[in-house]
């Protein structure tokens, strides 16, 4: 039994689990892959982080996200995960006033030096190709898998259990609360959060979001960068959707929207799109004309509209099952929003599932779940150590089946 089950241990699921556990909830995280952050959008994300976003709903999440990635006190490692290489956001010159106002807000919130470049044809190693740019010297990129692992490490230190290699088959209501049916057995929960990325486009029963999402292909290429080529910041062009980021001192990641909808996860790379991406970005990085191609990677992400006025300002949408929520599609921007989105989602889920309850770990009422005829030695491991968890007000003969062994099943400590 858990206060909250988080389905999906990508970057957003890990952030949600961290904030839930930090607030005293008992948490079980279920991940179908063998390692958290290894599959889906998180495993293949470029991890670019900047405070600016043109969407007014996403902008405050991005500002708070950059603040978190710059703060060593937020991380179990004691080190900031941000590689501070700067960020250049190119736009049409007609957007100058909006960009200047955005820079003002960002600097007021973070004490940074964001500014708008209009005269020069180049900024931070990026040619602007007729545009202007918002430059954020304090932004950059993170390694999403590292961030995911750090949040899960913190969640486990706060009592959460993280289970890898476990497939969720369905979620259904039982006694007014959800039960998560997995290939390792059932887990009863006070609430469920599905943070499954592109798998949300074709979810298992009980996890279908009321606001639909679609999977869309994402493809990036890695090219070599000669030492004579200038160093550059991360780059996004709002006019075209082109983007790039440095990977170490001698490589660059390149991307361009790959408009293949309902994309199959694990589809092979598209070589024509890879060539078109390099050709399009050569206007911004002339040295690409002779850069060696090293690799092309194809994945998918969840795309969809936010849920408007729903919980956590539209970050969550219902599923039709009480106390079961699906995280919105991030449209390729989940990494920069994850720190603040995880916090808001955790607060919203606890407020829904346990209204007015301020206890660190919540006890379900005695009639919360019906009795189940299961072996006595097959009941679920607590997500909080036995010496710190309060007694739950559930009769002994009503305990659900133990779905997992007592120890975490994820490699590498997460």
Tab-separated table of N, CA, C and O in Angstrom, residues 127-210:
chain	number	residue	atom	x	y	z
A	127	UNK	N	25.069	32.110	-35.417
A	127	UNK	CA	24.639	33.117	-36.369
A	127	UNK	C	23.115	33.215	-36.342
A	127	UNK	O	22.414	32.201	-36.334
A	128	UNK	N	22.601	34.430	-36.363
A	128	UNK	CA	21.171	34.649	-36.150
A	128	UNK	C	20.352	34.621	-37.436
A	128	UNK	O	19.119	34.607	-37.372
A	129	UNK	N	20.973	34.627	-38.578
A	129	UNK	CA	20.283	34.448	-39.863
A	129	UNK	C	19.090	35.381	-40.010
A	129	UNK	O	17.980	34.959	-40.337
A	130	UNK	N	19.325	36.661	-39.753
A	130	UNK	CA	18.278	37.652	-39.943
A	130	UNK	C	17.363	37.861	-38.763
A	130	UNK	O	16.457	38.704	-38.816
A	131	UNK	N	17.598	37.140	-37.687
A	131	UNK	CA	16.745	37.278	-36.516
A	131	UNK	C	17.395	38.088	-35.410
A	131	UNK	O	18.495	38.632	-35.563
A	132	UNK	N	16.691	38.193	-34.310
A	132	UNK	CA	17.247	38.749	-33.079
A	132	UNK	C	17.306	37.610	-32.076
A	132	UNK	O	16.851	36.494	-32.355
A	133	UNK	N	17.861	37.867	-30.899
A	133	UNK	CA	18.017	36.770	-29.950
A	133	UNK	C	17.911	37.246	-28.509
A	133	UNK	O	18.367	38.343	-28.173
A	134	UNK	N	17.314	36.413	-27.693
A	134	UNK	CA	17.402	36.541	-26.245
A	134	UNK	C	18.531	35.632	-25.797
A	134	UNK	O	18.492	34.414	-26.032
A	135	UNK	N	19.543	36.222	-25.179
A	135	UNK	CA	20.722	35.475	-24.746
A	135	UNK	C	20.683	35.348	-23.226
A	135	UNK	O	20.531	36.342	-22.511
A	136	UNK	N	20.836	34.117	-22.743
A	136	UNK	CA	20.863	33.837	-21.299
A	136	UNK	C	22.214	33.210	-20.959
A	136	UNK	O	22.384	31.994	-21.058
A	137	UNK	N	23.187	34.009	-20.546
A	137	UNK	CA	24.516	33.457	-20.272
A	137	UNK	C	24.538	32.418	-19.156
A	137	UNK	O	25.425	31.557	-19.134
A	138	UNK	N	23.587	32.483	-18.228
A	138	UNK	CA	23.601	31.567	-17.077
A	138	UNK	C	22.836	30.268	-17.332
A	138	UNK	O	22.718	29.423	-16.443
A	139	UNK	N	22.274	30.087	-18.532
A	139	UNK	CA	21.531	28.870	-18.858
A	139	UNK	C	22.472	27.838	-19.489
A	139	UNK	O	23.688	28.031	-19.539
A	140	UNK	N	21.908	26.738	-19.985
A	140	UNK	CA	22.746	25.706	-20.592
A	140	UNK	C	22.005	24.407	-20.773
A	140	UNK	O	20.909	24.368	-21.309
A	141	UNK	N	22.578	23.310	-20.256
A	141	UNK	CA	21.923	22.015	-20.404
A	141	UNK	C	22.280	21.107	-19.230
A	141	UNK	O	23.255	21.332	-18.521
A	142	UNK	N	21.434	20.108	-19.036
A	142	UNK	CA	21.659	19.086	-18.017
A	142	UNK	C	21.589	17.720	-18.691
A	142	UNK	O	21.069	17.579	-19.797
A	143	UNK	N	22.114	16.723	-18.019
A	143	UNK	CA	21.976	15.331	-18.453
A	143	UNK	C	20.721	14.773	-17.780
A	143	UNK	O	20.726	14.546	-16.564
A	144	UNK	N	19.625	14.583	-18.513
A	144	UNK	CA	18.362	14.194	-17.879
A	144	UNK	C	18.440	12.917	-17.051
A	144	UNK	O	17.809	12.824	-15.991
A	145	UNK	N	19.199	11.935	-17.505
A	145	UNK	CA	19.295	10.695	-16.734
A	145	UNK	C	19.969	10.928	-15.382
A	145	UNK	O	19.596	10.319	-14.372
A	146	UNK	N	20.969	11.825	-15.342
A	146	UNK	CA	21.627	12.139	-14.069
A	146	UNK	C	20.664	12.843	-13.120
A	146	UNK	O	20.635	12.556	-11.918
A	147	UNK	N	19.900	13.789	-13.646
A	147	UNK	CA	18.921	14.495	-12.821
A	147	UNK	C	17.887	13.515	-12.279
A	147	UNK	O	17.526	13.551	-11.094
A	148	UNK	N	17.405	12.635	-13.147
A	148	UNK	CA	16.416	11.634	-12.731
A	148	UNK	C	16.961	10.777	-11.601
A	148	UNK	O	16.282	10.542	-10.589
A	149	UNK	N	18.193	10.303	-11.753
A	149	UNK	CA	18.791	9.452	-10.729
A	149	UNK	C	18.939	10.198	-9.400
A	149	UNK	O	18.714	9.624	-8.325
A	150	UNK	N	19.307	11.468	-9.453
A	150	UNK	CA	19.476	12.245	-8.220
A	150	UNK	C	18.142	12.401	-7.500
A	150	UNK	O	18.049	12.209	-6.273
A	151	UNK	N	17.084	12.746	-8.227
A	151	UNK	CA	15.775	12.893	-7.583
A	151	UNK	C	15.291	11.578	-6.982
A	151	UNK	O	14.730	11.555	-5.893
A	152	UNK	N	15.527	10.472	-7.678
A	152	UNK	CA	15.097	9.189	-7.138
A	152	UNK	C	15.927	8.800	-5.916
A	152	UNK	O	15.412	8.194	-4.971
A	153	UNK	N	17.205	9.165	-5.918
A	153	UNK	CA	18.027	8.922	-4.734
A	153	UNK	C	17.476	9.688	-3.536
A	153	UNK	O	17.384	9.147	-2.421
A	154	UNK	N	17.092	10.935	-3.748
A	154	UNK	CA	16.512	11.720	-2.664
A	154	UNK	C	15.168	11.149	-2.225
A	154	UNK	O	14.861	11.110	-1.024
A	155	UNK	N	14.356	10.708	-3.190
A	155	UNK	CA	13.059	10.120	-2.836
A	155	UNK	C	13.257	8.871	-1.994
A	155	UNK	O	12.559	8.666	-0.988
A	156	UNK	N	14.204	8.033	-2.367
A	156	UNK	CA	14.464	6.807	-1.597
A	156	UNK	C	14.963	7.145	-0.196
A	156	UNK	O	14.595	6.485	0.787
A	157	UNK	N	15.798	8.176	-0.081
A	157	UNK	CA	16.267	8.589	1.240
A	157	UNK	C	15.112	9.058	2.118
A	157	UNK	O	15.178	8.950	3.347
A	158	UNK	N	14.047	9.561	1.491
A	158	UNK	CA	12.860	9.995	2.229
A	158	UNK	C	11.815	8.892	2.351
A	158	UNK	O	10.679	9.149	2.759
A	159	UNK	N	12.183	7.655	1.986
A	159	UNK	CA	11.299	6.524	2.228
A	159	UNK	C	10.597	5.938	1.032
A	159	UNK	O	9.857	4.968	1.167
A	160	UNK	N	10.792	6.496	-0.153
A	160	UNK	CA	10.109	5.972	-1.330
A	160	UNK	C	10.724	4.647	-1.768
A	160	UNK	O	11.895	4.365	-1.495
A	161	UNK	N	9.915	3.859	-2.464
A	161	UNK	CA	10.383	2.617	-3.073
A	161	UNK	C	10.312	2.779	-4.581
A	161	UNK	O	9.323	3.281	-5.110
A	162	UNK	N	11.374	2.367	-5.276
A	162	UNK	CA	11.446	2.504	-6.722
A	162	UNK	C	11.617	1.117	-7.318
A	162	UNK	O	12.576	0.416	-6.996
A	163	UNK	N	10.679	0.717	-8.191
A	163	UNK	CA	10.672	-0.635	-8.752
A	163	UNK	C	10.842	-0.564	-10.258
A	163	UNK	O	10.024	0.046	-10.943
A	164	UNK	N	11.901	-1.181	-10.756
A	164	UNK	CA	12.145	-1.209	-12.197
A	164	UNK	C	11.768	-2.568	-12.766
A	164	UNK	O	11.688	-3.567	-12.053
A	165	UNK	N	11.557	-2.607	-14.066
A	165	UNK	CA	11.182	-3.850	-14.722
A	165	UNK	C	9.784	-4.316	-14.364
A	165	UNK	O	9.486	-5.511	-14.450
A	166	UNK	N	8.924	-3.387	-13.978
A	166	UNK	CA	7.549	-3.721	-13.590
A	166	UNK	C	6.594	-3.047	-14.561
A	166	UNK	O	6.619	-1.819	-14.719
A	167	UNK	N	5.744	-3.827	-15.195
A	167	UNK	CA	4.772	-3.286	-16.143
A	167	UNK	C	3.420	-3.130	-15.471
A	167	UNK	O	2.928	-4.057	-14.824
A	168	UNK	N	2.853	-1.961	-15.631
A	168	UNK	CA	1.485	-1.719	-15.175
A	168	UNK	C	0.536	-2.207	-16.256
A	168	UNK	O	0.677	-1.864	-17.434
A	169	UNK	N	-0.429	-3.037	-15.846
A	169	UNK	CA	-1.391	-3.607	-16.794
A	169	UNK	C	-2.697	-2.830	-16.825
A	169	UNK	O	-3.362	-2.767	-17.856
A	170	UNK	N	-3.093	-2.260	-15.698
A	170	UNK	CA	-4.342	-1.499	-15.626
A	170	UNK	C	-4.397	-0.811	-14.272
A	170	UNK	O	-3.668	-1.169	-13.335
A	171	UNK	N	-5.268	0.192	-14.175
A	171	UNK	CA	-5.573	0.843	-12.902
A	171	UNK	C	-7.084	0.898	-12.798
A	171	UNK	O	-7.772	1.299	-13.742
A	172	UNK	N	-7.604	0.482	-11.658
A	172	UNK	CA	-9.058	0.467	-11.472
A	172	UNK	C	-9.406	0.938	-10.076
A	172	UNK	O	-8.546	0.990	-9.184
A	173	UNK	N	-10.655	1.327	-9.903
A	173	UNK	CA	-11.127	1.791	-8.596
A	173	UNK	C	-11.572	0.602	-7.760
A	173	UNK	O	-12.182	-0.339	-8.249
A	174	UNK	N	-11.260	0.673	-6.474
A	174	UNK	CA	-11.696	-0.366	-5.541
A	174	UNK	C	-11.882	0.300	-4.180
A	174	UNK	O	-10.950	0.832	-3.607
A	175	UNK	N	-13.099	0.282	-3.690
A	175	UNK	CA	-13.369	0.894	-2.399
A	175	UNK	C	-13.127	2.385	-2.387
A	175	UNK	O	-12.744	2.940	-1.355
A	176	UNK	N	-13.327	3.053	-3.531
A	176	UNK	CA	-13.134	4.493	-3.603
A	176	UNK	C	-11.704	4.926	-3.801
A	176	UNK	O	-11.437	6.130	-3.883
A	177	UNK	N	-10.787	3.978	-3.879
A	177	UNK	CA	-9.379	4.294	-4.099
A	177	UNK	C	-8.839	3.447	-5.237
A	177	UNK	O	-9.368	2.388	-5.544
A	178	UNK	N	-7.746	3.898	-5.884
A	178	UNK	CA	-7.224	3.135	-7.017
A	178	UNK	C	-6.391	1.935	-6.591
A	178	UNK	O	-5.725	1.949	-5.549
A	179	UNK	N	-6.431	0.902	-7.416
A	179	UNK	CA	-5.513	-0.227	-7.294
A	179	UNK	C	-4.781	-0.337	-8.623
A	179	UNK	O	-5.383	-0.284	-9.698
A	180	UNK	N	-3.466	-0.440	-8.537
A	180	UNK	CA	-2.617	-0.541	-9.721
A	180	UNK	C	-2.303	-2.015	-9.942
A	180	UNK	O	-1.696	-2.668	-9.087
A	181	UNK	N	-2.718	-2.544	-11.074
A	181	UNK	CA	-2.500	-3.949	-11.399
A	181	UNK	C	-1.238	-4.063	-12.241
A	181	UNK	O	-1.139	-3.462	-13.327
A	182	UNK	N	-0.257	-4.789	-11.733
A	182	UNK	CA	1.022	-4.921	-12.422
A	182	UNK	C	1.324	-6.389	-12.661
A	182	UNK	O	0.676	-7.283	-12.103
A	183	UNK	N	2.357	-6.649	-13.459
A	183	UNK	CA	2.737	-8.034	-13.687
A	183	UNK	C	3.435	-8.643	-12.475
A	183	UNK	O	3.761	-9.836	-12.469
A	184	UNK	N	3.669	-7.829	-11.435
A	184	UNK	CA	4.229	-8.337	-10.182
A	184	UNK	C	3.188	-8.389	-9.066
A	184	UNK	O	3.519	-8.735	-7.941
A	185	UNK	N	1.948	-8.033	-9.372
A	185	UNK	CA	0.896	-8.043	-8.368
A	185	UNK	C	0.257	-6.677	-8.217
A	185	UNK	O	0.695	-5.698	-8.828
A	186	UNK	N	-0.794	-6.584	-7.396
A	186	UNK	CA	-1.504	-5.316	-7.238
A	186	UNK	C	-0.868	-4.411	-6.190
A	186	UNK	O	-0.213	-4.869	-5.260
A	187	UNK	N	-1.059	-3.120	-6.360
A	187	UNK	CA	-0.636	-2.132	-5.377
A	187	UNK	C	-1.828	-1.220	-5.108
A	187	UNK	O	-2.349	-0.590	-6.036
A	188	UNK	N	-2.249	-1.141	-3.855
A	188	UNK	CA	-3.322	-0.227	-3.480
A	188	UNK	C	-2.729	1.137	-3.144
A	188	UNK	O	-1.650	1.228	-2.561
A	189	UNK	N	-3.449	2.186	-3.515
A	189	UNK	CA	-2.892	3.530	-3.371
A	189	UNK	C	-3.967	4.517	-2.980
A	189	UNK	O	-5.155	4.309	-3.243
A	190	UNK	N	-3.531	5.599	-2.358
A	190	UNK	CA	-4.438	6.705	-2.127
A	190	UNK	C	-4.643	7.517	-3.389
A	190	UNK	O	-5.713	8.076	-3.626
A	191	UNK	N	-3.605	7.579	-4.239
A	191	UNK	CA	-3.673	8.292	-5.504
A	191	UNK	C	-2.620	7.719	-6.435
A	191	UNK	O	-1.661	7.072	-5.998
A	192	UNK	N	-2.811	7.963	-7.719
A	192	UNK	CA	-1.874	7.506	-8.750
A	192	UNK	C	-1.574	8.676	-9.672
A	192	UNK	O	-2.475	9.427	-10.060
A	193	UNK	N	-0.297	8.829	-10.027
A	193	UNK	CA	0.128	9.821	-11.009
A	193	UNK	C	0.818	9.082	-12.140
A	193	UNK	O	1.795	8.362	-11.909
A	194	UNK	N	0.321	9.251	-13.356
A	194	UNK	CA	0.940	8.644	-14.528
A	194	UNK	C	1.799	9.687	-15.227
A	194	UNK	O	1.281	10.694	-15.720
A	195	UNK	N	3.097	9.456	-15.239
A	195	UNK	CA	4.048	10.329	-15.938
A	195	UNK	C	4.778	9.461	-16.946
A	195	UNK	O	5.948	9.132	-16.781
A	196	UNK	N	4.070	9.070	-17.985
A	196	UNK	CA	4.545	8.024	-18.886
A	196	UNK	C	4.957	8.550	-20.257
A	196	UNK	O	5.237	7.769	-21.157
A	197	UNK	N	4.995	9.868	-20.435
A	197	UNK	CA	5.484	10.432	-21.684
A	197	UNK	C	4.711	9.929	-22.879
A	197	UNK	O	3.478	9.889	-22.874
A	198	UNK	N	5.412	9.499	-23.942
A	198	UNK	CA	4.714	9.111	-25.169
A	198	UNK	C	3.817	7.894	-25.007
A	198	UNK	O	2.917	7.691	-25.821
A	199	UNK	N	4.060	7.092	-23.977
A	199	UNK	CA	3.166	5.946	-23.750
A	199	UNK	C	1.759	6.400	-23.351
A	199	UNK	O	0.813	5.630	-23.428
A	200	UNK	N	1.612	7.679	-22.964
A	200	UNK	CA	0.293	8.198	-22.643
A	200	UNK	C	-0.624	8.294	-23.845
A	200	UNK	O	-1.841	8.458	-23.703
A	201	UNK	N	-0.061	8.209	-25.047
A	201	UNK	CA	-0.892	8.251	-26.251
A	201	UNK	C	-1.664	6.957	-26.457
A	201	UNK	O	-2.689	6.941	-27.142
A	202	UNK	N	-1.176	5.871	-25.896
A	202	UNK	CA	-1.861	4.577	-25.993
A	202	UNK	C	-1.742	3.867	-24.655
A	202	UNK	O	-1.037	2.867	-24.524
A	203	UNK	N	-2.414	4.401	-23.639
A	203	UNK	CA	-2.174	3.933	-22.267
A	203	UNK	C	-2.924	2.643	-21.959
A	203	UNK	O	-3.817	2.213	-22.692
A	204	UNK	N	-2.550	2.053	-20.825
A	204	UNK	CA	-3.273	0.883	-20.332
A	204	UNK	C	-4.611	1.350	-19.767
A	204	UNK	O	-4.803	2.539	-19.477
A	205	UNK	N	-5.568	0.446	-19.594
A	205	UNK	CA	-6.869	0.839	-19.028
A	205	UNK	C	-6.706	1.529	-17.676
A	205	UNK	O	-5.933	1.100	-16.826
A	206	UNK	N	-7.435	2.646	-17.523
A	206	UNK	CA	-7.403	3.388	-16.278
A	206	UNK	C	-6.430	4.541	-16.261
A	206	UNK	O	-6.459	5.359	-15.340
A	207	UNK	N	-5.568	4.639	-17.284
A	207	UNK	CA	-4.592	5.733	-17.329
A	207	UNK	C	-4.794	6.628	-18.549
A	207	UNK	O	-3.939	7.453	-18.850
A	208	UNK	N	-5.910	6.504	-19.229
A	208	UNK	CA	-6.140	7.336	-20.406
A	208	UNK	C	-6.495	8.752	-19.968
A	208	UNK	O	-7.481	8.972	-19.269
A	209	UNK	N	-5.700	9.753	-20.376
A	209	UNK	CA	-5.964	11.125	-19.921
A	209	UNK	C	-7.210	11.704	-20.563
A	209	UNK	O	-7.502	11.454	-21.734
A	210	UNK	N	-7.943	12.493	-19.781
A	210	UNK	CA	-9.133	13.150	-20.308
A	210	UNK	C	-8.770	14.151	-21.395
A	210	UNK	O	-9.547	14.398	-22.315
